[in-house]
PDB file of C-alpha atoms in Angstrom:
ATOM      1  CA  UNK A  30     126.872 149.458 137.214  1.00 98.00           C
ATOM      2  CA  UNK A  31     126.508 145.603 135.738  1.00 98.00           C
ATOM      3  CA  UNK A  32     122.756 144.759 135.326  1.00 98.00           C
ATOM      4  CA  UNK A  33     122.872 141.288 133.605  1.00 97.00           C
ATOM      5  CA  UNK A  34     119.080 140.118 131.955  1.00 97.00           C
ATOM      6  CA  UNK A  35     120.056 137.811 129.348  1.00 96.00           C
ATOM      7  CA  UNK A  36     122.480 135.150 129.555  1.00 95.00           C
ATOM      8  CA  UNK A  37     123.916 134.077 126.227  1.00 95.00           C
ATOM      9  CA  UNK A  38     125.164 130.990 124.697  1.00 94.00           C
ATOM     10  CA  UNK A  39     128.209 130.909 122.620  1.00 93.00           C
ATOM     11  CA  UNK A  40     126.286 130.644 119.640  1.00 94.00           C
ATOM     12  CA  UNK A  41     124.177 133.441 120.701  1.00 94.00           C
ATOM     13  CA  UNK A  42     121.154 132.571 121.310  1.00 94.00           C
ATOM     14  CA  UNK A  43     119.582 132.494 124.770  1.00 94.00           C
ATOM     15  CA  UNK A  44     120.327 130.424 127.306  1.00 91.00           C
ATOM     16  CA  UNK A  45     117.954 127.751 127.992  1.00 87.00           C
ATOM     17  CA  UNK A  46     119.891 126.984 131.084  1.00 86.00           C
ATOM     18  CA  UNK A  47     120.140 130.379 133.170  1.00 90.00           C
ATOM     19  CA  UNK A  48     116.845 132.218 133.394  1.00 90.00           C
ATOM     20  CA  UNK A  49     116.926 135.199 133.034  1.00 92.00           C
ATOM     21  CA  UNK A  50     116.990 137.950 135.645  1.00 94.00           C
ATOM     22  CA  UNK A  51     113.974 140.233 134.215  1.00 93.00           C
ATOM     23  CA  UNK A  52     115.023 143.103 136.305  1.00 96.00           C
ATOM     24  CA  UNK A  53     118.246 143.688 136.163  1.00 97.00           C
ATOM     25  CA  UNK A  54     119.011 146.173 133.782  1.00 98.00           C
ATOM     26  CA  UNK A  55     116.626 148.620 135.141  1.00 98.00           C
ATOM     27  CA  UNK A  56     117.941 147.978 138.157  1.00 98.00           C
ATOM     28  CA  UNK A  57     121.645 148.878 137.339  1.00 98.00           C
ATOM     29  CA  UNK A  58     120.204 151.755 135.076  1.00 98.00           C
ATOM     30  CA  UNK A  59     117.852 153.173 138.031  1.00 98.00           C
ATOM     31  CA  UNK A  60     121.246 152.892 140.318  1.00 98.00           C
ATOM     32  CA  UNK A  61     123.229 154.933 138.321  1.00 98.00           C
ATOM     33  CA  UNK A  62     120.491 157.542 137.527  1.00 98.00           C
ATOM     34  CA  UNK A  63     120.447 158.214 141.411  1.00 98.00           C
ATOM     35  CA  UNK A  64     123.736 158.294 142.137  1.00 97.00           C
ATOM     36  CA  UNK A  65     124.604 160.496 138.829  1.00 97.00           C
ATOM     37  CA  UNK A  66     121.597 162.850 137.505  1.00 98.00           C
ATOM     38  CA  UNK A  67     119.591 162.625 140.836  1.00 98.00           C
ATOM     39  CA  UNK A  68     122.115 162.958 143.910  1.00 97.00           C
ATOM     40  CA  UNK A  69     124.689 164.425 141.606  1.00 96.00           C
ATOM     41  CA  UNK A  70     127.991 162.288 143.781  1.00 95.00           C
ATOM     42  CA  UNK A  71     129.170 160.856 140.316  1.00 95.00           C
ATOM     43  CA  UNK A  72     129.990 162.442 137.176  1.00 94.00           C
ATOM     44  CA  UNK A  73     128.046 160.783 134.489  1.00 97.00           C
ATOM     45  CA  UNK A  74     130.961 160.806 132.360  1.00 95.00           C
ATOM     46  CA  UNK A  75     132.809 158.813 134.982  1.00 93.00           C
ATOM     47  CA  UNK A  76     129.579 156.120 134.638  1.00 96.00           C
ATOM     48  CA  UNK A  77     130.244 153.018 133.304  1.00 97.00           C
ATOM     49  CA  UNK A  78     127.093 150.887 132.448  1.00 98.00           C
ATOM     50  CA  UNK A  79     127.441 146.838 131.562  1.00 98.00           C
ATOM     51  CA  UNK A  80     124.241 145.679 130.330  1.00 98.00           C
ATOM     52  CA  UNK A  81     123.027 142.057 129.201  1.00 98.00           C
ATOM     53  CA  UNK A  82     119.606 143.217 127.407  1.00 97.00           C
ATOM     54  CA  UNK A  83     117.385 146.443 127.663  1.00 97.00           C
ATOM     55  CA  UNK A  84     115.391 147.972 130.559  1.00 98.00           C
ATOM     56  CA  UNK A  85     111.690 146.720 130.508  1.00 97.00           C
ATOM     57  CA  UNK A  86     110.394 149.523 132.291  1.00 98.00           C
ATOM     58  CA  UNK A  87     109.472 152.826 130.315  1.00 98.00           C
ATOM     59  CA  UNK A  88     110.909 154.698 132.887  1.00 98.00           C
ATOM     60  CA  UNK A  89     114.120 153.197 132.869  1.00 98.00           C
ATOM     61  CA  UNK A  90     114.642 153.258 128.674  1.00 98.00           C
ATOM     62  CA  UNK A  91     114.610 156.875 129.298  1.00 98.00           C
ATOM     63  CA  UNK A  92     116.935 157.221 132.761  1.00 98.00           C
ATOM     64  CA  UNK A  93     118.957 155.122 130.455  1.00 98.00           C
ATOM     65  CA  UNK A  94     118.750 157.464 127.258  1.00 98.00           C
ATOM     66  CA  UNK A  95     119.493 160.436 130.098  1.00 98.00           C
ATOM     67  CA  UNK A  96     122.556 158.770 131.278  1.00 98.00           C
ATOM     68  CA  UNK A  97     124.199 158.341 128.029  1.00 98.00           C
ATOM     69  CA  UNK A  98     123.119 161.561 126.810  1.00 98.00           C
ATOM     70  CA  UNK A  99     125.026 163.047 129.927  1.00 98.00           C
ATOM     71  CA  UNK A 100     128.138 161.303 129.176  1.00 98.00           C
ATOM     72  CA  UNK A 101     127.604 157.763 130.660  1.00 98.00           C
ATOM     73  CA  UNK A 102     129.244 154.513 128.884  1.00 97.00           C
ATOM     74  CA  UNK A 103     127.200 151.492 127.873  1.00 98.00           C
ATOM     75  CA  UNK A 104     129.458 148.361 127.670  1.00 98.00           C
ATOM     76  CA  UNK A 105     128.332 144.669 127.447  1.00 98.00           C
ATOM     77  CA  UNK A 106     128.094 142.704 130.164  1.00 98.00           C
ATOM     78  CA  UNK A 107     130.376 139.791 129.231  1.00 97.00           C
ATOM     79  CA  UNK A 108     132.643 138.046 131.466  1.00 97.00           C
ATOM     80  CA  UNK A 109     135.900 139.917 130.113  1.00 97.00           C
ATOM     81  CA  UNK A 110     134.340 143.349 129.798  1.00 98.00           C
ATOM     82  CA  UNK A 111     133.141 143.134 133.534  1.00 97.00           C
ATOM     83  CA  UNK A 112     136.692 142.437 134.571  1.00 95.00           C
ATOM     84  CA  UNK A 113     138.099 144.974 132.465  1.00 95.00           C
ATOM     85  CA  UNK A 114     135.806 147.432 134.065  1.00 94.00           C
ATOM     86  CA  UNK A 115     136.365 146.184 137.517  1.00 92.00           C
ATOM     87  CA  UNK A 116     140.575 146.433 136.640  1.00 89.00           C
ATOM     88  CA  UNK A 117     139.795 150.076 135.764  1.00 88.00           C
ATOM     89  CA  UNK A 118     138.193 150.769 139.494  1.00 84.00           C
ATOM     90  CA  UNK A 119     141.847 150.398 140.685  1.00 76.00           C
ATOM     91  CA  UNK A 120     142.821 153.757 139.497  1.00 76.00           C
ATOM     92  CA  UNK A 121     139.440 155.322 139.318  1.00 72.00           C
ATOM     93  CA  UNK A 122     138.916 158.167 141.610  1.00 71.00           C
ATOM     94  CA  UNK A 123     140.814 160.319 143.455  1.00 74.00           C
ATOM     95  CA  UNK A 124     141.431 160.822 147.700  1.00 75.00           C
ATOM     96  CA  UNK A 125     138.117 162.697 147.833  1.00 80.00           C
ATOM     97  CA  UNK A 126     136.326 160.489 145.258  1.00 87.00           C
ATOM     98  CA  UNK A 127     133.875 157.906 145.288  1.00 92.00           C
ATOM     99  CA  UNK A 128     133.614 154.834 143.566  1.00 93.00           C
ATOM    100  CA  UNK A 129     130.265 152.779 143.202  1.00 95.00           C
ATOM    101  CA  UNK A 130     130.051 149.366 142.212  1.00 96.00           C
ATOM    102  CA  UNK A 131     127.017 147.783 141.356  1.00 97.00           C
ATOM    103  CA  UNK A 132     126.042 144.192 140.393  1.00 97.00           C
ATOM    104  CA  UNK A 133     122.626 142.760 139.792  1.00 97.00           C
ATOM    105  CA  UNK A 134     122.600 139.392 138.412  1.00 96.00           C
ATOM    106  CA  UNK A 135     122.814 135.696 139.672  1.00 94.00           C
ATOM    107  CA  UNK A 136     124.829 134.856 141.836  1.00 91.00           C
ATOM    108  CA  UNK A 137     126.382 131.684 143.464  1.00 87.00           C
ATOM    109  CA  UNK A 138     128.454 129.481 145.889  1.00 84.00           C
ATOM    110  CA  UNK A 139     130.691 126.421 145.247  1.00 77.00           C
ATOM    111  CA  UNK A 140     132.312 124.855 147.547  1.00 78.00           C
ATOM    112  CA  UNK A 141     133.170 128.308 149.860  1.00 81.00           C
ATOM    113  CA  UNK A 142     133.685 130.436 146.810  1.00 86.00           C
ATOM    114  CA  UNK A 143     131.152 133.213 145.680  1.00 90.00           C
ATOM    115  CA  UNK A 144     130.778 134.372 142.247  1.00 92.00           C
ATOM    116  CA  UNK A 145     128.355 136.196 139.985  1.00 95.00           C
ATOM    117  CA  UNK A 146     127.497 135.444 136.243  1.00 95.00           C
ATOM    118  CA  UNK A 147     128.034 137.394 133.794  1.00 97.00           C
ATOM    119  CA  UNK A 148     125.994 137.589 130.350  1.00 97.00           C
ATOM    120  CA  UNK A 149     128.070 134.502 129.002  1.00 97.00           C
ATOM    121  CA  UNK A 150     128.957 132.681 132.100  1.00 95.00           C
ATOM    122  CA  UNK A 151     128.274 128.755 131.456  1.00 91.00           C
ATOM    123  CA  UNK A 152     126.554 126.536 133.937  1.00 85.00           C
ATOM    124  CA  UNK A 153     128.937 123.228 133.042  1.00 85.00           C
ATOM    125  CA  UNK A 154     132.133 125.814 133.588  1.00 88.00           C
ATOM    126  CA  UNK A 155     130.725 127.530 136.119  1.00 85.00           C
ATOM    127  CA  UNK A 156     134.033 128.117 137.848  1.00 87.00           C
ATOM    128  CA  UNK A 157     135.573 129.682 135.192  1.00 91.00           C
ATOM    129  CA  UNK A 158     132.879 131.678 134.104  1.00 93.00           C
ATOM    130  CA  UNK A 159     131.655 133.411 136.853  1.00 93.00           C
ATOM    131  CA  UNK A 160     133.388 136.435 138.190  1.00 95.00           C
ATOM    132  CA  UNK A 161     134.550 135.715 141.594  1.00 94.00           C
ATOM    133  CA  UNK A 162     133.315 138.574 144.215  1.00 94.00           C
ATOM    134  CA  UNK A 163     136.416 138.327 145.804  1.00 94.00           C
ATOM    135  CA  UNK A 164     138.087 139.886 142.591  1.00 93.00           C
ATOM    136  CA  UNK A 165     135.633 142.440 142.889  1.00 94.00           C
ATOM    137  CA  UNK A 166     135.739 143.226 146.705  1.00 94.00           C
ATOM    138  CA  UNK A 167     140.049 143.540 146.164  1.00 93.00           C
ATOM    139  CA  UNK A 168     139.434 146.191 143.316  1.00 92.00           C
ATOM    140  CA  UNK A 169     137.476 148.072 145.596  1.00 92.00           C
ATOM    141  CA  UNK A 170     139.797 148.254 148.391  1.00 91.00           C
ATOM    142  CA  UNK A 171     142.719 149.022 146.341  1.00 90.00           C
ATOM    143  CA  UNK A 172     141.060 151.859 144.563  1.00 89.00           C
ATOM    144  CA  UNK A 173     142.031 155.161 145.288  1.00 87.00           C
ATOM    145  CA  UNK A 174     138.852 156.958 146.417  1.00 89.00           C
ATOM    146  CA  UNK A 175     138.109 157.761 149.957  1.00 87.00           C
ATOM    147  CA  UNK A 176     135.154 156.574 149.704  1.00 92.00           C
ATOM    148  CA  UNK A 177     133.917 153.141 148.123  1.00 93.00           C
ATOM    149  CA  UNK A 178     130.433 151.721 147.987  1.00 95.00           C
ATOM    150  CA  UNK A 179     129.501 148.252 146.540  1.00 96.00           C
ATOM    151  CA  UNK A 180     126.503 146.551 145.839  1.00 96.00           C
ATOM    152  CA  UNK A 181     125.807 143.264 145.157  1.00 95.00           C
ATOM    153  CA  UNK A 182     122.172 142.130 144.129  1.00 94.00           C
ATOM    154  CA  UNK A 183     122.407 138.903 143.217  1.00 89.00           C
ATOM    155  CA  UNK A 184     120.100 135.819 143.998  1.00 75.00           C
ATOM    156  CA  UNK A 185     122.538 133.427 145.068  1.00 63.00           C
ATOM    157  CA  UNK A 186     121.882 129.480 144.294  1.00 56.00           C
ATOM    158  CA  UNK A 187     124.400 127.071 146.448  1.00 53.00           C
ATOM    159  CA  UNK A 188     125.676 124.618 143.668  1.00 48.00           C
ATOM    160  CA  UNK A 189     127.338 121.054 144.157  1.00 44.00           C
ATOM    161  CA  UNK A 190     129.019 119.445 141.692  1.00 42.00           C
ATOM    162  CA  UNK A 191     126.657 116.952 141.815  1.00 38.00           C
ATOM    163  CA  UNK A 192     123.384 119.520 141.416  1.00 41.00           C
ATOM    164  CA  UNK A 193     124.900 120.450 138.140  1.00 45.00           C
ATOM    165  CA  UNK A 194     122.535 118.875 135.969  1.00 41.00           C
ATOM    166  CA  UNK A 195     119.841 120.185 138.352  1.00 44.00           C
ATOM    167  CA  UNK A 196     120.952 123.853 137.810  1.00 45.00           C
ATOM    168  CA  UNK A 197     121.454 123.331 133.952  1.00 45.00           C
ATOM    169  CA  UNK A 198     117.954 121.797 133.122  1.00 45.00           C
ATOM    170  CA  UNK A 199     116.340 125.502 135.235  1.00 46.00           C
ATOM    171  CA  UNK A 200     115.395 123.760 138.470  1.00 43.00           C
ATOM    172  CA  UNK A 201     118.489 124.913 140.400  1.00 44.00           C
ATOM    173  CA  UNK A 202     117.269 128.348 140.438  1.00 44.00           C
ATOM    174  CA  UNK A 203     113.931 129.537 141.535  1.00 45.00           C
ATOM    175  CA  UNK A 204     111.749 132.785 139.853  1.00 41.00           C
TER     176      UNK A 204
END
């Protein structure tokens, strides 16, 4: 479950260039309560969470706190994490598992391809920061669980190379 708030800049501070996505941790967090401690289909200790900041609701601080006491892994939600996580789905599971993926963050299209950022994706190297949902979708086929679910919440902003400035001064994404 990636939930991705905060986007950081290699020198760590914020990101003056990708607002951030004030939901999205409690949104991943929430996810994985249900599916884990509510429904009961995952094992929490099978729960993965990748996180770029903390929940803002009360409620999810604690289905967080719940999760992890239960077992549940809390990651970052860097560009290289997420993929090492998403490599691991592969394997994950067995022929009467089920494997849920979960993404809230931004999201975008270039030029026919569709990624998603992750907490330290860069707006001038867009391509080669943002994970491509096509890498995603291919882990999740080729895992071995019966049954696979993925969701992808992620605004999605429609980039040309020549918007770039655009996107990196705010305007390219709305609220």
């Amino acid at each position: 479950f990636v939930g991705v708030r905060d986007f950081i800049e290699p020198d760590g501070k914020l990101s003056k260039g990708i607002k951030s996505v004030p939901y999205a941790v409690d949104d991943a967090v929430d996810l994985a309560h249900v599916f884990a401690l509510e429904l009961k289909l995952l094992n929490p200790r099978n729960v993965t969470l990748a996180l770029s900041g903390s929940p803002q609701k009360s409620e999810s601080v604690s289905r967080l706190q719940s999760l992890k006491t239960a077992g549940a892994r809390q990651v970052d939600g860097s560009y290289t994490r997420i993929l090492q996580e998403v490599s691991r789905i592969r394997v994950a599971g067995g022929e009467r598992g089920l494997i849920v993926v979960s993404f809230a963050t931004h999201g975008f299209s270039l030029n026919g391809e569709e990624r998603l950022f992750a907490q330290d994706s860069l707006l001038d190297t867009i391509t080669d920061t943002g994970l491509k949902i096509d890498t995603v979708i291919d882990a999740v086929t080729k895992a071995k669980a019966a049954r696979r679910i993925l969701l992808l919440d992620a605004c999605r902003e429609r980039l040309r190379l020549t918007a770039v400035r655009a996107a990196t001064d705010g305007s390219g994404m709305s609220e």
